[in-house]
mmCIF file of N, CA and C in Angstrom:
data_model
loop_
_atom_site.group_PDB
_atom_site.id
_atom_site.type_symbol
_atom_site.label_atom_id
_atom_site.label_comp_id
_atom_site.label_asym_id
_atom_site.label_seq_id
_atom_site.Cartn_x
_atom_site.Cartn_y
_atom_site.Cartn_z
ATOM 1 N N UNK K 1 115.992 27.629 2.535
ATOM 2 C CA UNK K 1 114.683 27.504 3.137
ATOM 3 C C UNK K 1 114.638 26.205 3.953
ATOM 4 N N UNK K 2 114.142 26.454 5.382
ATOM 5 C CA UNK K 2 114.217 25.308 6.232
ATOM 6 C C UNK K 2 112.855 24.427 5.539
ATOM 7 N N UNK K 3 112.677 23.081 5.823
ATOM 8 C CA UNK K 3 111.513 22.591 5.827
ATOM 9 C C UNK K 3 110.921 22.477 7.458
ATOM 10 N N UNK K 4 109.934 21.718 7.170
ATOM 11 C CA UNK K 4 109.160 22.089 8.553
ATOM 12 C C UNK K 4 109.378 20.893 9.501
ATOM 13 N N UNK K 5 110.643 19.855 9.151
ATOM 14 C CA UNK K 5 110.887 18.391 9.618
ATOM 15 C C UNK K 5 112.289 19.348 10.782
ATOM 16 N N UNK K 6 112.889 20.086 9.394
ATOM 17 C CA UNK K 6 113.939 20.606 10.132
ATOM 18 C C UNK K 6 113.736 21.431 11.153
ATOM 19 N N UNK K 7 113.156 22.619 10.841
ATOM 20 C CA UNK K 7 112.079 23.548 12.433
ATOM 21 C C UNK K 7 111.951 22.980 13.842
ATOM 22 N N UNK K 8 111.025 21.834 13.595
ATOM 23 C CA UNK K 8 110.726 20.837 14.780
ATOM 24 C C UNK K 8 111.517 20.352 14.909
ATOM 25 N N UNK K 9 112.903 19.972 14.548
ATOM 26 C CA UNK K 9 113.764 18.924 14.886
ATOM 27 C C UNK K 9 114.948 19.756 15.801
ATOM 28 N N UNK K 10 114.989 20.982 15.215
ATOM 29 C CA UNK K 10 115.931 22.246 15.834
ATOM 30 C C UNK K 10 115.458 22.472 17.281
ATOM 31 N N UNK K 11 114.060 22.958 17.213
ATOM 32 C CA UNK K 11 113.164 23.495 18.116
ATOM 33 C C UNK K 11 113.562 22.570 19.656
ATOM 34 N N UNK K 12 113.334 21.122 19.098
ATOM 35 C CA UNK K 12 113.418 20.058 19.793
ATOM 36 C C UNK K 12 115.091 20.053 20.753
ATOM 37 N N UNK K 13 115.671 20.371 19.624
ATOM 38 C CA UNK K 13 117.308 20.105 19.851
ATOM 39 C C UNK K 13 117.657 21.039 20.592
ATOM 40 N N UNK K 14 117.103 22.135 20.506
ATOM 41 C CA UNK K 14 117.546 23.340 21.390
ATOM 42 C C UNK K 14 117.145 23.117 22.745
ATOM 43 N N UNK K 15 115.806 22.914 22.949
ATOM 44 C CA UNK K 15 115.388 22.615 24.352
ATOM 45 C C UNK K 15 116.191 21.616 25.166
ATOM 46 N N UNK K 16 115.832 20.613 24.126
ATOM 47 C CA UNK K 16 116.937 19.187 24.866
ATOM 48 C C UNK K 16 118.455 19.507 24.932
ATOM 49 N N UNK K 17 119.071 19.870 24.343
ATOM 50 C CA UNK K 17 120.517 20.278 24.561
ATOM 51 C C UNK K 17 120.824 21.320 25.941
ATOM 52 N N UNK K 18 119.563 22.346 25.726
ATOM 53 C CA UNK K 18 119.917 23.395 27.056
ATOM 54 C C UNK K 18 119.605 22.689 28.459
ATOM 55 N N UNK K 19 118.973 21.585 28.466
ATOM 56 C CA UNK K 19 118.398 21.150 29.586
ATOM 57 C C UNK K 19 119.993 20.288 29.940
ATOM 58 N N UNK K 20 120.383 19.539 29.114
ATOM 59 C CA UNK K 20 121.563 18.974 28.985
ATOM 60 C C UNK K 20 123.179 19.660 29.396
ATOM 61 N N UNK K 21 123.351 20.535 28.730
ATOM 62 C CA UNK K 21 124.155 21.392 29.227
ATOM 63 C C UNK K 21 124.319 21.953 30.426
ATOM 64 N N UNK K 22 122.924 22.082 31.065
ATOM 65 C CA UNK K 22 123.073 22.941 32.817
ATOM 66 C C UNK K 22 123.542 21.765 32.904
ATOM 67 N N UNK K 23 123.185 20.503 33.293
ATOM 68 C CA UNK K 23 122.709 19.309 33.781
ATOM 69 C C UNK K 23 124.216 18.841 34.210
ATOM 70 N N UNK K 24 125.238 19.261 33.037
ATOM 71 C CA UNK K 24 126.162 18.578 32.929
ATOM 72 C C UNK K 24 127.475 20.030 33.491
ATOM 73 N N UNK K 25 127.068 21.189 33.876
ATOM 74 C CA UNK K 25 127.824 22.149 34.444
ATOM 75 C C UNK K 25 127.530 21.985 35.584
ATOM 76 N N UNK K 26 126.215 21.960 36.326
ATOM 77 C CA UNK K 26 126.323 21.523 37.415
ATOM 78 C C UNK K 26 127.092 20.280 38.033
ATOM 79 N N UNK K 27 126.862 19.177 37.286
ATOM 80 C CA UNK K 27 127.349 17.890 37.736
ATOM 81 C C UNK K 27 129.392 18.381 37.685
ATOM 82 N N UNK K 28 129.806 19.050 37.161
ATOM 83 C CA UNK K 28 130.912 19.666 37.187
ATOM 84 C C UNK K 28 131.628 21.051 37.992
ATOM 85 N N UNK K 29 130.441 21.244 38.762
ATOM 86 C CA UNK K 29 130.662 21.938 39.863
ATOM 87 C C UNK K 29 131.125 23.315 39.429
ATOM 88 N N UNK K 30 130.640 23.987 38.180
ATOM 89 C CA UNK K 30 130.604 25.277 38.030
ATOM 90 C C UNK K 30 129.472 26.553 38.036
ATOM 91 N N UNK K 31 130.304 27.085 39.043
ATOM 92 C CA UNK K 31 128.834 28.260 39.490
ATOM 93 C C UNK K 31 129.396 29.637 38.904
ATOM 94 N N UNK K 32 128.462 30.124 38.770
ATOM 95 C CA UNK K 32 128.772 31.833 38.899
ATOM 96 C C UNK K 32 128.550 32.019 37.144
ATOM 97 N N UNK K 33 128.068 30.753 36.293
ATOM 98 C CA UNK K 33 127.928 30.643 34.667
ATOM 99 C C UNK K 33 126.514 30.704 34.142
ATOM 100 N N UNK K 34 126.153 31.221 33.747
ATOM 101 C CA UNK K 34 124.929 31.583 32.896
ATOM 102 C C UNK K 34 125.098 30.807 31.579
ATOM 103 N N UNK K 35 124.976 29.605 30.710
ATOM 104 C CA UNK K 35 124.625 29.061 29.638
ATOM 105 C C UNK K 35 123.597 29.125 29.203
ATOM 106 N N UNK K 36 123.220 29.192 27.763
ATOM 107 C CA UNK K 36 122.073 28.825 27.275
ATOM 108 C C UNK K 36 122.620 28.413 25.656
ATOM 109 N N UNK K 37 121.175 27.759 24.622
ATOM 110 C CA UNK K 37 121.292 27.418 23.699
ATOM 111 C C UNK K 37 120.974 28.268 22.645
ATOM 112 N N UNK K 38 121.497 29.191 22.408
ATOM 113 C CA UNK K 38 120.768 30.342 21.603
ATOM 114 C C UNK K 38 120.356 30.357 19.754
ATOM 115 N N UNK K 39 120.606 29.379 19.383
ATOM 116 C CA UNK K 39 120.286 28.671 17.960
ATOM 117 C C UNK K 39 120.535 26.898 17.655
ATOM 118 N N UNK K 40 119.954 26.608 16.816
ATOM 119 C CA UNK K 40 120.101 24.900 16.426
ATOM 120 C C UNK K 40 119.606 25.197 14.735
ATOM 121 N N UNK K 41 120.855 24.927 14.338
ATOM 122 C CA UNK K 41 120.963 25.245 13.348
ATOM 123 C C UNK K 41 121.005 23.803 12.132
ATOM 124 N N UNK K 42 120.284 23.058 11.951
ATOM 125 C CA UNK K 42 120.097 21.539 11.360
ATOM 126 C C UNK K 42 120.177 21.281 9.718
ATOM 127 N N UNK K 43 121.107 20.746 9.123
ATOM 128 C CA UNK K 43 120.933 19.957 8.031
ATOM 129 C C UNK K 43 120.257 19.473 7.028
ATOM 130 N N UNK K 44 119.755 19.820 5.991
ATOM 131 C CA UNK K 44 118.720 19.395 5.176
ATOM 132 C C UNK K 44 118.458 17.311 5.761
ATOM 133 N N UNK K 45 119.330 16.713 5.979
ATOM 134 C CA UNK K 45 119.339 15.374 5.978
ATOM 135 C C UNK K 45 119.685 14.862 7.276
ATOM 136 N N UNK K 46 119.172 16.085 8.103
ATOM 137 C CA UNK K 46 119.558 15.970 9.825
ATOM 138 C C UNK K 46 120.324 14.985 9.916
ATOM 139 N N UNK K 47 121.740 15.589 9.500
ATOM 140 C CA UNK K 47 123.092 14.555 10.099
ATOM 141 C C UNK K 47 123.599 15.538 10.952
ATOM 142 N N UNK K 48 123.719 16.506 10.746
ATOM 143 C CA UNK K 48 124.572 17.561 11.121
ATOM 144 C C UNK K 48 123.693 18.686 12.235
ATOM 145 N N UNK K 49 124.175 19.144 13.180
ATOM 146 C CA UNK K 49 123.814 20.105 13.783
ATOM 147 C C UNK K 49 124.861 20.675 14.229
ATOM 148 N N UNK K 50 124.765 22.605 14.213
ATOM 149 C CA UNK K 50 125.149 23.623 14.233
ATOM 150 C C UNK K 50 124.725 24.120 15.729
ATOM 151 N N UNK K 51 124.917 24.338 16.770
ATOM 152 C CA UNK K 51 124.591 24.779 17.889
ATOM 153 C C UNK K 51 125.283 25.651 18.302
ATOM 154 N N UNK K 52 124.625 26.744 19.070
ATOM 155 C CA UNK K 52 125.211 28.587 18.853
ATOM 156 C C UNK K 52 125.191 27.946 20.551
ATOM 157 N N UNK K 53 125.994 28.866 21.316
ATOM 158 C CA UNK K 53 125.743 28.608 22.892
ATOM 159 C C UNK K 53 126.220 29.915 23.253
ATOM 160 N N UNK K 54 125.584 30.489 23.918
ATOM 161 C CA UNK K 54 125.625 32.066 24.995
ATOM 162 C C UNK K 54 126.237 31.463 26.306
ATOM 163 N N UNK K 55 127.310 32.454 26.283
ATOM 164 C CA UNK K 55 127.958 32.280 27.934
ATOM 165 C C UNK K 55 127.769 33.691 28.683
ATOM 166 N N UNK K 56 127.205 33.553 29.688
ATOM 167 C CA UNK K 56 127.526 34.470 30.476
ATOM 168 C C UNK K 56 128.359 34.528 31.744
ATOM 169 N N UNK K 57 128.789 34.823 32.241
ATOM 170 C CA UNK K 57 130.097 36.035 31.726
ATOM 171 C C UNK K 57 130.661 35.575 30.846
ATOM 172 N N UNK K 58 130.705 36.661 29.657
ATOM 173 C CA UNK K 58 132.114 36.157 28.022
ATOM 174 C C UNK K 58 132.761 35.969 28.206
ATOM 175 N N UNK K 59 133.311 36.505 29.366
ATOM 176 C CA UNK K 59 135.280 35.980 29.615
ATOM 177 C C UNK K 59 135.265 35.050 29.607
ATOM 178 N N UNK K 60 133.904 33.843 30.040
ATOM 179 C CA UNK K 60 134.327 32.279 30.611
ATOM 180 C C UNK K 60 133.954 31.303 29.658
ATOM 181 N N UNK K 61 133.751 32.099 28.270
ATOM 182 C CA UNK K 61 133.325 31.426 27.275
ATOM 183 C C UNK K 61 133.938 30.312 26.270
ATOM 184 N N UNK K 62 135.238 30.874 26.436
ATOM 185 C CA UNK K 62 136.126 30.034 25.845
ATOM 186 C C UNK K 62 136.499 28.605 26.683
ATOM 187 N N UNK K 63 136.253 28.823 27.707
ATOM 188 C CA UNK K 63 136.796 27.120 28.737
ATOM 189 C C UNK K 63 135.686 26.846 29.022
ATOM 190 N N UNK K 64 134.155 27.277 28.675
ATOM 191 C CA UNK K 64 133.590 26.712 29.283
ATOM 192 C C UNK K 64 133.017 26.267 27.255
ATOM 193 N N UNK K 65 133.279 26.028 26.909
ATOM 194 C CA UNK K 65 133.026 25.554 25.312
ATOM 195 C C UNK K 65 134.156 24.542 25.107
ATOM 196 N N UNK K 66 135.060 24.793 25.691
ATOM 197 C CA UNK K 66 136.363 23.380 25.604
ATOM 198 C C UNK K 66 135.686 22.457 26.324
ATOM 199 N N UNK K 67 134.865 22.393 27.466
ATOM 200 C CA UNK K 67 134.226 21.642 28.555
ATOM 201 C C UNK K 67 132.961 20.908 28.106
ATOM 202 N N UNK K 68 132.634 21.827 27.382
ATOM 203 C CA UNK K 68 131.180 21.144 26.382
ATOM 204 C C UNK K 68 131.653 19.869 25.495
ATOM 205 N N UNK K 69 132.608 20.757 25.113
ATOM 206 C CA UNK K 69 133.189 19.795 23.278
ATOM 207 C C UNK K 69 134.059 18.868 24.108
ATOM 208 N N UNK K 70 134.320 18.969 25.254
ATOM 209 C CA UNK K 70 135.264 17.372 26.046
ATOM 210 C C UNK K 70 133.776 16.670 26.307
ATOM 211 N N UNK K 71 132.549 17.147 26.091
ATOM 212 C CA UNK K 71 132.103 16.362 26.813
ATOM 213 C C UNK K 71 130.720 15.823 25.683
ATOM 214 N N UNK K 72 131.250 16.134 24.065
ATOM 215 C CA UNK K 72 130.151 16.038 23.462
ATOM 216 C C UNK K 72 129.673 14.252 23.635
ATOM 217 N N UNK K 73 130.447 13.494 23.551
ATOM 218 C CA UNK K 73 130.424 12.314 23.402
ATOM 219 C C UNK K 73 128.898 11.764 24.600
ATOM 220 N N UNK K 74 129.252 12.198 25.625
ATOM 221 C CA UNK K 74 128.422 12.141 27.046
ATOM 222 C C UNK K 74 127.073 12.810 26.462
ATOM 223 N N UNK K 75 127.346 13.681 25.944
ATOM 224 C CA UNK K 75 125.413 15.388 25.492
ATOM 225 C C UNK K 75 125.103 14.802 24.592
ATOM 226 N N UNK K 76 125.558 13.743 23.700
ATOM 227 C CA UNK K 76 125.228 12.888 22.170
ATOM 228 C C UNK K 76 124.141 11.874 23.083
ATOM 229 N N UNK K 77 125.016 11.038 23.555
ATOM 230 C CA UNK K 77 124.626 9.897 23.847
ATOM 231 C C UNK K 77 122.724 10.518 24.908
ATOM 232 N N UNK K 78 123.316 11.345 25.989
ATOM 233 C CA UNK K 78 122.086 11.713 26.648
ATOM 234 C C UNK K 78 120.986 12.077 25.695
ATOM 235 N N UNK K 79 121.212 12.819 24.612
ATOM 236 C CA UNK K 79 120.398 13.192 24.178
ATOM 237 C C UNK K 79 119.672 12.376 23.252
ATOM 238 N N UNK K 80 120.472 11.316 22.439
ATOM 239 C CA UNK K 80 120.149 10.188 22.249
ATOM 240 C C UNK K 80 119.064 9.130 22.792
ATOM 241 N N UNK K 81 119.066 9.176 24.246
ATOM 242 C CA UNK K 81 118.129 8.529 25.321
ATOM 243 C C UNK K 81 117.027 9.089 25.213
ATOM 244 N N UNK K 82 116.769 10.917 25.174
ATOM 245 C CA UNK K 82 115.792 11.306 25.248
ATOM 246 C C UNK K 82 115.076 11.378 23.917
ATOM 247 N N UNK K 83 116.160 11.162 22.858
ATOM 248 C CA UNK K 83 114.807 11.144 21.582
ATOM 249 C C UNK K 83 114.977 9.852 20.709
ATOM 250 N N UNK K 84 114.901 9.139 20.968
ATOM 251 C CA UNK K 84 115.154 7.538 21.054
ATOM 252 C C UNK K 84 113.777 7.315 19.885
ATOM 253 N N UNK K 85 112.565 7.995 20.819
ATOM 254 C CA UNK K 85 111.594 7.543 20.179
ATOM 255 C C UNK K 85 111.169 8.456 18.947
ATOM 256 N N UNK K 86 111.851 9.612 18.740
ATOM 257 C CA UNK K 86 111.705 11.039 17.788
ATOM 258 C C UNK K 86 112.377 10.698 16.821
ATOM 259 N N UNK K 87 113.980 10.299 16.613
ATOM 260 C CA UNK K 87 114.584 10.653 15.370
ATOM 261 C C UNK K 87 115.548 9.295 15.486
ATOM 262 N N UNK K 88 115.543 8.572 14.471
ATOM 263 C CA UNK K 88 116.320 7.692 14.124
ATOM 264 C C UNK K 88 117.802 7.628 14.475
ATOM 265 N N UNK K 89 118.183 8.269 13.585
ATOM 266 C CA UNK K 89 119.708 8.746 14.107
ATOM 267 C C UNK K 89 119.734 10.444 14.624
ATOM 268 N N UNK K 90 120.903 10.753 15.880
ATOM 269 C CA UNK K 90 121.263 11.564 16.249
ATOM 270 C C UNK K 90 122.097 12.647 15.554
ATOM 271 N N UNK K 91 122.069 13.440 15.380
ATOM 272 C CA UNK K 91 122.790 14.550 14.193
ATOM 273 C C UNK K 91 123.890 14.200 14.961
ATOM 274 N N UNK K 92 124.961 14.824 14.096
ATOM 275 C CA UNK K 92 126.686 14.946 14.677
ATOM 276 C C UNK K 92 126.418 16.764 15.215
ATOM 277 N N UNK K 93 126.856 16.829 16.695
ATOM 278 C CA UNK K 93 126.603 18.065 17.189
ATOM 279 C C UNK K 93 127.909 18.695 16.735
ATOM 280 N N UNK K 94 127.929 20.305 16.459
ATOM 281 C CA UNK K 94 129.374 21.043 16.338
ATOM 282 C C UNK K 94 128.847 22.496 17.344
ATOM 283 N N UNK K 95 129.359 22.075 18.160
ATOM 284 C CA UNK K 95 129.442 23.809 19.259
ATOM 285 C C UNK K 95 129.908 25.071 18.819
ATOM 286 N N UNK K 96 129.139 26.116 18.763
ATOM 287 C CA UNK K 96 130.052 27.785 18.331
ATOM 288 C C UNK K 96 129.509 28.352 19.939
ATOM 289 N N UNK K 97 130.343 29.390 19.375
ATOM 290 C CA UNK K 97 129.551 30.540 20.971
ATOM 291 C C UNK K 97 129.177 31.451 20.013
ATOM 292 N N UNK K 98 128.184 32.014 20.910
ATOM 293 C CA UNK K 98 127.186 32.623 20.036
ATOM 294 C C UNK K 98 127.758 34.086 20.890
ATOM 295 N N UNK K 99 128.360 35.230 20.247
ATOM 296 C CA UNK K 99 128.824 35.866 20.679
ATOM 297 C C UNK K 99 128.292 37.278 20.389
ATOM 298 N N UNK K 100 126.990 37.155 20.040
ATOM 299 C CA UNK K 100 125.709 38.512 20.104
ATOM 300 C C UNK K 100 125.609 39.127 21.151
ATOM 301 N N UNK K 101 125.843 38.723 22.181
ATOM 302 C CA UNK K 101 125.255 39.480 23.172
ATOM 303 C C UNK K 101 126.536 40.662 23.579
ATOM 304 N N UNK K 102 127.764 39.573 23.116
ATOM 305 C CA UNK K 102 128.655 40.537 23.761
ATOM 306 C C UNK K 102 128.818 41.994 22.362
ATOM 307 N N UNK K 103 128.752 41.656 21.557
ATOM 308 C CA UNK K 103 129.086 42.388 20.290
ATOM 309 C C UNK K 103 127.967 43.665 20.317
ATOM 310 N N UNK K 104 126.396 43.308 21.014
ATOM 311 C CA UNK K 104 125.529 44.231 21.285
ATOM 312 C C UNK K 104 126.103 45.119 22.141
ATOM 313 N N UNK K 105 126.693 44.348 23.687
ATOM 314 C CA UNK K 105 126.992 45.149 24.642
ATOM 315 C C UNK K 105 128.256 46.352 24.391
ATOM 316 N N UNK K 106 129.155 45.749 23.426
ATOM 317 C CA UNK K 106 130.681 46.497 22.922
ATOM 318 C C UNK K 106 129.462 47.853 22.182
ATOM 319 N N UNK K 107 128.964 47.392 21.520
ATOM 320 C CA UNK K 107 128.078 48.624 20.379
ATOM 321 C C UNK K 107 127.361 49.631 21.432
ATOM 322 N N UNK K 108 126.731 49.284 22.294
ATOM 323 C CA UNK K 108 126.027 49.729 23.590
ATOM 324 C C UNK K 108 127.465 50.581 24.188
ATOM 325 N N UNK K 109 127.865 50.417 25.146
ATOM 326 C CA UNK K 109 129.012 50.907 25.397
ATOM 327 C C UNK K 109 129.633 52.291 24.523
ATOM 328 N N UNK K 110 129.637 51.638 23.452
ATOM 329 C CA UNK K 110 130.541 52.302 22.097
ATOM 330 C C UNK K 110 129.305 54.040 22.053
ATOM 331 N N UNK K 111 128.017 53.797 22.311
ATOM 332 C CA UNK K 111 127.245 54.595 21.849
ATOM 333 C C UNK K 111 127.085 55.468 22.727
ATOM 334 N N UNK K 112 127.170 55.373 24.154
ATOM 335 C CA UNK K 112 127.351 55.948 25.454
ATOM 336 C C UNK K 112 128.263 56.444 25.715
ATOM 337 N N UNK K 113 129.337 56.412 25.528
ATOM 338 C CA UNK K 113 130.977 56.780 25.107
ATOM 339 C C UNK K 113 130.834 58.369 24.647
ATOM 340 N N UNK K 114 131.522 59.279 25.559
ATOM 341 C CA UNK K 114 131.651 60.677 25.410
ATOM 342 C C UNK K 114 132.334 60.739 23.576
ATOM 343 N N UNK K 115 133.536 59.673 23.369
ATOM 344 C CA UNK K 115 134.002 59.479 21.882
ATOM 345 C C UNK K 115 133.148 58.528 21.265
ATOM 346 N N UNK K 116 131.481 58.963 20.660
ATOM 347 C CA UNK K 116 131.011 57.876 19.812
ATOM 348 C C UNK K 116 131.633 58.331 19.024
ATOM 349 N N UNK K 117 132.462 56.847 18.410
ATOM 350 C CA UNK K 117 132.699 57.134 17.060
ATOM 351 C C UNK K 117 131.390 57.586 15.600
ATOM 352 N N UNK K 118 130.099 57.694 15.865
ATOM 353 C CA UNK K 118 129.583 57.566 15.146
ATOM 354 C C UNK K 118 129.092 59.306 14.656
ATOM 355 N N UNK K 119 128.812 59.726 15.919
ATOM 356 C CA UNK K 119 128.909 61.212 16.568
ATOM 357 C C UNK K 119 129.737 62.094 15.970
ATOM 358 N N UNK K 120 130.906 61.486 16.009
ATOM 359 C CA UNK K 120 132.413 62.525 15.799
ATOM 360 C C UNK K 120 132.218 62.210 14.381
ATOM 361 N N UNK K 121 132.061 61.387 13.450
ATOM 362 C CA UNK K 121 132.106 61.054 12.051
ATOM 363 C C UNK K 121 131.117 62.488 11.507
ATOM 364 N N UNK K 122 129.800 61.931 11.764
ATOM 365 C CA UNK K 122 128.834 63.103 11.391
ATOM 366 C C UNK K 122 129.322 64.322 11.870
ATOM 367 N N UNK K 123 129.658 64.781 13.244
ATOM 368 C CA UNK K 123 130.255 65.489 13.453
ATOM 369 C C UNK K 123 131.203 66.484 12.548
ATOM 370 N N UNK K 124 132.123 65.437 12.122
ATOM 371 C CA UNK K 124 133.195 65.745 11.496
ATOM 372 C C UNK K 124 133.058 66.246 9.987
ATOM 373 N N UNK K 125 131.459 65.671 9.582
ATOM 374 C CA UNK K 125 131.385 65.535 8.028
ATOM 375 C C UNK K 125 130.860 67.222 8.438
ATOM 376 N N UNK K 126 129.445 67.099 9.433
ATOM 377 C CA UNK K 126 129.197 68.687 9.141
ATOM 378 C C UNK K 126 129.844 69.952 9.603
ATOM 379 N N UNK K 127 130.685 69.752 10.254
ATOM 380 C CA UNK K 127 131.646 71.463 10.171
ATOM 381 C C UNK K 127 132.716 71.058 9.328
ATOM 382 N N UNK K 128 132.468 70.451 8.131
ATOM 383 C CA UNK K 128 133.734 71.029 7.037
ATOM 384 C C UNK K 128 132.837 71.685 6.339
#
């Protein structure tokens, strides 16, 4: 069970991190990328933060998450500046990719598919 220090502190972290992240793809001269912050996931003793990140296009997800985590040191410190006056100390950030969207789209796909597997199962159960 979250408390309600942690909520607001996530809430906070998510906004400020996504604003951070374009901030710092642009300044790196990559186009054609869709980022966002899609969870902030915080610590009973906000040391620690968990941050989910959506790439769009998936293919570019993996180098563009090596690019983040080269650059946590730089997204700490910025973000640091901006809540200076909010939270004492800065959590230790850890980056995942948040890889829902693609796992929806594979299932999507999968269901549209002349072979749903899900189809042929039932299928299969009722003409024996």
């Amino acid at each position: 069970m979250k408390s309600d220090r942690q909520k607001k502190v996530s809430v906070v972290l998510q906004k400020d991190l996504s604003a951070i992240i374009q901030q710092n793809l642009r300044n790196s001269s990559i186009t054609n990328v869709v980022v966002s912050v899609t969870k902030v996931s915080i610590s009973p003793d906000l040391t620690h933060a968990k941050v989910y990140v959506s790439v769009f296009p998936f293919a570019k997800s993996n180098s563009i998450l090596k690019l983040i985590v080269s650059n946590k040191n730089k997204i700490k410190k910025t973000l640091g500046k901006l809540l200076r006056d909010q939270l004492r100390r800065i959590p230790d950030i850890i980056f995942f990719i948040d890889d829902s969207l693609d796992h929806i789209e594979k299932i999507d796909v999968a269901l549209r598919n002349k072979s749903n597997p899900i189809k042929n199962e039932v299928y299969k159960k009722n003409k024996k």
